Amino acid sequence: MRDHRTISIADQIFDQLESEILTGKYKKGDILSEVKLSEELGVSRTPVREALRRLVQDRIAEDTSKGVVVIGISPEDMMDMYDIRIDIEGQAAARAAKNITDEQLAEMKEFIDLQKFYIDKDGDMASKNDNIRDQDSQFHEMLYKATGSMVFFDMLTNIHHKITKFRRISINDKERAQQSYEEHSAIYDALAAHEPELARSRTVRHIINARDNIKKRLILEGND
């Protein structure tokens, strides 16, 4: 049996490395050295090795003769994930419209209001955009939770998390951030009215718009 302390440290290291890969700190082709990471993080090599193994299992890194190499999420992967979201998240919204509680609606409204607050707020752009992205994540996670299905929740939360870097690209566009807020508000209204088909169609349109905006920005930046 593995030591629980080792597993806990490995979880923390995995979360940190995954976040740094998905946000672009580590680029495709970067080598994740077990020895170097162990020294930098001040931990033994065992939890680092476990964290690297999980990154390989999740297909955002690969084990090569040179060591564990970052793969990340490519624009092509991102487009596939958005296609999956269009199909599945629309279904999730329809189910959520049937099951969502008043408490969940109230919490979702807070996320939307905070999203608007950060869009309009002056200040450091990086911090501001991180806050907008966090509220976006909270909104969608509440939508997934409102389905009452852990299958929907786990699958969609995982996909939403993995496209973090691309969502940041979209949020950096103030016009798109405002449009996203308006789309979230429209989805909320459909959920509050318990209208499954309206919630589904508005959610699908929201995801298509987000995908198309990211694709446009990637082309403009020469990353497509």
Short mmCIF file of C-alpha atoms in Angstrom, two decimals:
data_model
loop_
_atom_site.label_atom_id
_atom_site.label_comp_id
_atom_site.label_asym_id
_atom_site.label_seq_id
_atom_site.Cartn_x
_atom_site.Cartn_y
_atom_site.Cartn_z
CA MET A 1 0.00 0.00 0.00
CA ARG A 2 1.33 3.46 -0.91
CA ASP A 3 1.97 6.01 1.81
CA HIS A 4 -0.94 8.48 2.14
CA ARG A 5 1.42 11.41 2.65
CA THR A 6 3.22 10.55 -0.59
CA ILE A 7 -0.10 10.37 -2.44
CA SER A 8 -1.17 13.75 -1.04
CA ILE A 9 2.09 15.42 -2.08
CA ALA A 10 1.86 13.74 -5.49
CA ASP A 11 -1.66 15.18 -5.92
CA GLN A 12 -0.40 18.68 -5.15
CA ILE A 13 2.53 18.33 -7.56
CA PHE A 14 0.25 16.94 -10.26
CA ASP A 15 -2.21 19.83 -9.85
CA GLN A 16 0.61 22.38 -10.05
CA LEU A 17 2.29 20.83 -13.09
CA GLU A 18 -1.01 20.28 -14.88
CA SER A 19 -1.97 23.92 -14.30
CA GLU A 20 1.42 25.13 -15.53
CA ILE A 21 1.10 23.01 -18.67
CA LEU A 22 -2.49 24.02 -19.40
CA THR A 23 -1.79 27.74 -18.88
CA GLY A 24 1.28 27.60 -21.12
CA LYS A 25 4.10 28.02 -18.59
CA TYR A 26 5.49 24.73 -19.85
CA LYS A 27 5.52 24.56 -23.65
CA LYS A 28 5.17 21.63 -25.98
CA GLY A 29 8.50 19.79 -26.11
CA ASP A 30 9.70 20.91 -22.66
CA ILE A 31 11.26 18.11 -20.64
CA LEU A 32 9.98 17.58 -17.10
CA SER A 33 13.01 16.31 -15.17
CA GLU A 34 12.18 14.20 -12.15
CA VAL A 35 15.46 15.18 -10.47
CA LYS A 36 15.15 18.89 -11.23
CA LEU A 37 11.53 19.09 -10.12
CA SER A 38 12.35 17.21 -6.92
CA GLU A 39 15.06 19.77 -6.11
CA GLU A 40 12.93 22.79 -7.05
CA LEU A 41 9.92 21.63 -5.04
CA GLY A 42 11.93 20.37 -2.08
CA VAL A 43 10.38 16.89 -2.10
CA SER A 44 11.58 13.35 -2.72
CA ARG A 45 11.50 11.92 -6.23
CA THR A 46 8.71 9.44 -5.42
CA PRO A 47 5.75 11.89 -5.45
CA VAL A 48 7.26 13.69 -8.46
CA ARG A 49 7.46 10.38 -10.30
CA GLU A 50 3.80 9.66 -9.42
CA ALA A 51 2.70 13.11 -10.63
CA LEU A 52 4.60 12.70 -13.92
CA ARG A 53 3.02 9.28 -14.42
CA ARG A 54 -0.44 10.83 -14.07
CA LEU A 55 0.41 13.56 -16.58
CA VAL A 56 1.36 10.84 -19.06
CA GLN A 57 -1.87 8.95 -18.31
CA ASP A 58 -3.85 12.14 -19.01
CA ARG A 59 -2.04 12.50 -22.36
CA ILE A 60 -0.74 16.00 -21.71
CA ALA A 61 2.80 14.61 -21.46
CA GLU A 62 4.54 11.55 -22.89
CA ASP A 63 7.28 9.25 -21.67
CA THR A 64 10.19 9.27 -24.11
CA SER A 65 13.84 8.18 -24.17
CA LYS A 66 14.70 11.77 -23.15
CA GLY A 67 12.31 11.71 -20.21
CA VAL A 68 8.77 12.99 -19.70
CA VAL A 69 8.03 15.54 -22.44
CA VAL A 70 5.17 18.05 -22.45
CA ILE A 71 2.51 17.57 -25.13
CA GLY A 72 -0.09 19.99 -23.79
CA ILE A 73 -3.39 20.64 -25.56
CA SER A 74 -3.04 21.50 -29.24
CA PRO A 75 -5.43 23.79 -31.16
CA GLU A 76 -6.70 20.64 -32.92
CA ASP A 77 -7.40 19.00 -29.53
CA MET A 78 -9.16 22.16 -28.44
CA MET A 79 -11.45 22.14 -31.46
CA ASP A 80 -12.34 18.48 -30.80
CA MET A 81 -13.13 19.32 -27.18
CA TYR A 82 -15.40 22.18 -28.23
CA ASP A 83 -17.22 19.84 -30.63
CA ILE A 84 -17.78 17.43 -27.73
CA ARG A 85 -18.99 20.29 -25.53
CA ILE A 86 -21.46 21.42 -28.20
CA ASP A 87 -23.09 17.97 -28.13
CA ILE A 88 -22.86 17.08 -24.45
CA GLU A 89 -23.12 20.44 -22.70
CA GLY A 90 -26.31 21.23 -24.60
CA GLN A 91 -27.80 18.02 -23.19
CA ALA A 92 -26.48 18.93 -19.74
CA ALA A 93 -28.18 22.34 -19.89
CA ALA A 94 -31.50 20.75 -20.84
CA ARG A 95 -31.27 18.39 -17.90
CA ALA A 96 -30.16 21.18 -15.57
CA ALA A 97 -33.23 23.22 -16.55
CA LYS A 98 -35.37 20.41 -15.17
CA ASN A 99 -33.38 19.83 -11.98
CA ILE A 100 -31.79 23.12 -10.91
CA THR A 101 -32.72 24.33 -7.43
CA ASP A 102 -33.39 27.84 -6.19
CA GLU A 103 -30.17 27.68 -4.17
CA GLN A 104 -28.15 26.72 -7.26
CA LEU A 105 -29.78 29.49 -9.27
CA ALA A 106 -28.92 32.03 -6.59
CA GLU A 107 -25.31 30.88 -6.55
CA MET A 108 -25.12 30.96 -10.35
CA LYS A 109 -26.49 34.52 -10.35
CA GLU A 110 -23.67 35.56 -8.03
CA PHE A 111 -21.09 34.17 -10.47
CA ILE A 112 -22.69 36.09 -13.34
CA ASP A 113 -22.80 39.32 -11.33
CA LEU A 114 -19.14 38.93 -10.35
CA GLN A 115 -18.23 38.23 -13.96
CA LYS A 116 -19.81 41.56 -14.94
CA PHE A 117 -18.10 43.31 -12.02
CA TYR A 118 -14.64 42.17 -13.18
CA ILE A 119 -15.37 42.98 -16.83
CA ASP A 120 -16.18 46.58 -15.89
CA LYS A 121 -13.46 46.93 -13.24
CA ASP A 122 -10.32 48.95 -13.91
CA GLY A 123 -6.94 47.60 -12.83
CA ASP A 124 -4.32 45.01 -13.66
CA MET A 125 -5.45 43.16 -16.79
CA ALA A 126 -3.86 39.82 -15.90
CA SER A 127 -5.52 39.71 -12.48
CA LYS A 128 -8.80 40.99 -13.91
CA ASN A 129 -8.88 38.34 -16.65
CA ASP A 130 -8.01 35.58 -14.18
CA ASN A 131 -11.01 36.64 -12.07
CA ILE A 132 -13.29 36.66 -15.12
CA ARG A 133 -12.07 33.20 -16.07
CA ASP A 134 -12.67 31.94 -12.53
CA GLN A 135 -16.28 33.17 -12.55
CA ASP A 136 -16.77 31.57 -15.97
CA SER A 137 -15.51 28.26 -14.55
CA GLN A 138 -17.80 28.55 -11.53
CA PHE A 139 -20.80 29.27 -13.76
CA HIS A 140 -20.22 26.22 -15.92
CA GLU A 141 -19.45 23.95 -12.98
CA MET A 142 -22.75 24.96 -11.38
CA LEU A 143 -24.49 24.17 -14.66
CA TYR A 144 -22.89 20.72 -14.67
CA LYS A 145 -23.72 20.18 -11.00
CA ALA A 146 -27.36 21.12 -11.59
CA THR A 147 -27.76 18.14 -13.93
CA GLY A 148 -27.67 15.89 -10.86
CA SER A 149 -25.32 13.58 -12.78
CA MET A 150 -21.73 12.97 -11.69
CA VAL A 151 -21.03 11.58 -15.18
CA PHE A 152 -21.95 14.89 -16.81
CA PHE A 153 -20.15 16.83 -14.08
CA ASP A 154 -16.88 14.88 -14.23
CA MET A 155 -16.68 14.72 -18.02
CA LEU A 156 -17.52 18.37 -18.69
CA THR A 157 -15.48 19.78 -15.81
CA ASN A 158 -12.45 17.87 -17.07
CA ILE A 159 -12.86 19.18 -20.63
CA HIS A 160 -13.51 22.74 -19.46
CA HIS A 161 -10.37 22.60 -17.31
CA LYS A 162 -8.17 21.27 -20.11
CA ILE A 163 -8.93 24.17 -22.45
CA THR A 164 -7.82 26.75 -19.85
CA LYS A 165 -5.14 28.30 -22.07
CA PHE A 166 -7.56 28.82 -24.94
CA ARG A 167 -10.27 30.22 -22.66
CA ARG A 168 -7.71 32.78 -21.46
CA ILE A 169 -7.13 33.82 -25.07
CA SER A 170 -10.85 34.40 -25.49
CA ILE A 171 -11.31 36.27 -22.19
CA ASN A 172 -8.49 38.66 -23.10
CA ASP A 173 -10.85 39.99 -25.77
CA LYS A 174 -13.04 42.48 -23.86
CA GLU A 175 -15.78 42.39 -26.48
CA ARG A 176 -15.96 38.61 -26.22
CA ALA A 177 -15.90 38.78 -22.40
CA GLN A 178 -18.93 41.07 -22.49
CA GLN A 179 -20.69 38.83 -25.01
CA SER A 180 -19.97 35.80 -22.82
CA TYR A 181 -21.53 37.56 -19.84
CA GLU A 182 -24.67 38.28 -21.87
CA GLU A 183 -24.83 34.65 -23.04
CA HIS A 184 -24.44 33.39 -19.47
CA SER A 185 -27.29 35.69 -18.42
CA ALA A 186 -29.50 34.31 -21.21
CA ILE A 187 -28.69 30.72 -20.19
CA TYR A 188 -29.48 31.60 -16.58
CA ASP A 189 -32.88 33.01 -17.60
CA ALA A 190 -33.71 29.78 -19.46
CA LEU A 191 -32.63 27.67 -16.46
CA ALA A 192 -34.63 29.84 -14.05
CA ALA A 193 -37.69 29.42 -16.29
CA HIS A 194 -37.08 25.65 -16.34
CA GLU A 195 -37.15 25.63 -20.15
CA PRO A 196 -34.97 22.67 -21.25
CA GLU A 197 -34.91 23.32 -25.00
CA LEU A 198 -34.24 27.02 -24.57
CA ALA A 199 -31.42 26.26 -22.13
CA ARG A 200 -29.96 23.72 -24.56
CA SER A 201 -30.07 26.03 -27.59
CA ARG A 202 -28.64 29.01 -25.73
CA THR A 203 -25.83 26.89 -24.27
CA VAL A 204 -24.97 25.44 -27.66
CA ARG A 205 -24.85 28.92 -29.18
CA HIS A 206 -22.62 30.12 -26.33
CA ILE A 207 -20.12 27.32 -26.90
CA ILE A 208 -20.11 27.80 -30.69
CA ASN A 209 -19.45 31.51 -30.23
CA ALA A 210 -16.60 30.82 -27.79
CA ARG A 211 -15.06 28.27 -30.14
CA ASP A 212 -15.29 30.54 -33.16
CA ASN A 213 -13.81 33.48 -31.26
CA ILE A 214 -10.83 31.41 -30.10
CA LYS A 215 -10.28 30.05 -33.60
CA LYS A 216 -10.31 33.59 -35.03
CA ARG A 217 -7.82 34.81 -32.45
CA LEU A 218 -5.51 31.86 -33.04
CA ILE A 219 -5.51 32.60 -36.76
CA LEU A 220 -4.78 36.28 -36.11
CA GLU A 221 -1.89 35.34 -33.82
CA GLY A 222 -0.58 32.78 -36.30
CA ASN A 223 -1.06 29.84 -33.94
CA ASP A 224 -3.64 27.84 -35.87
#
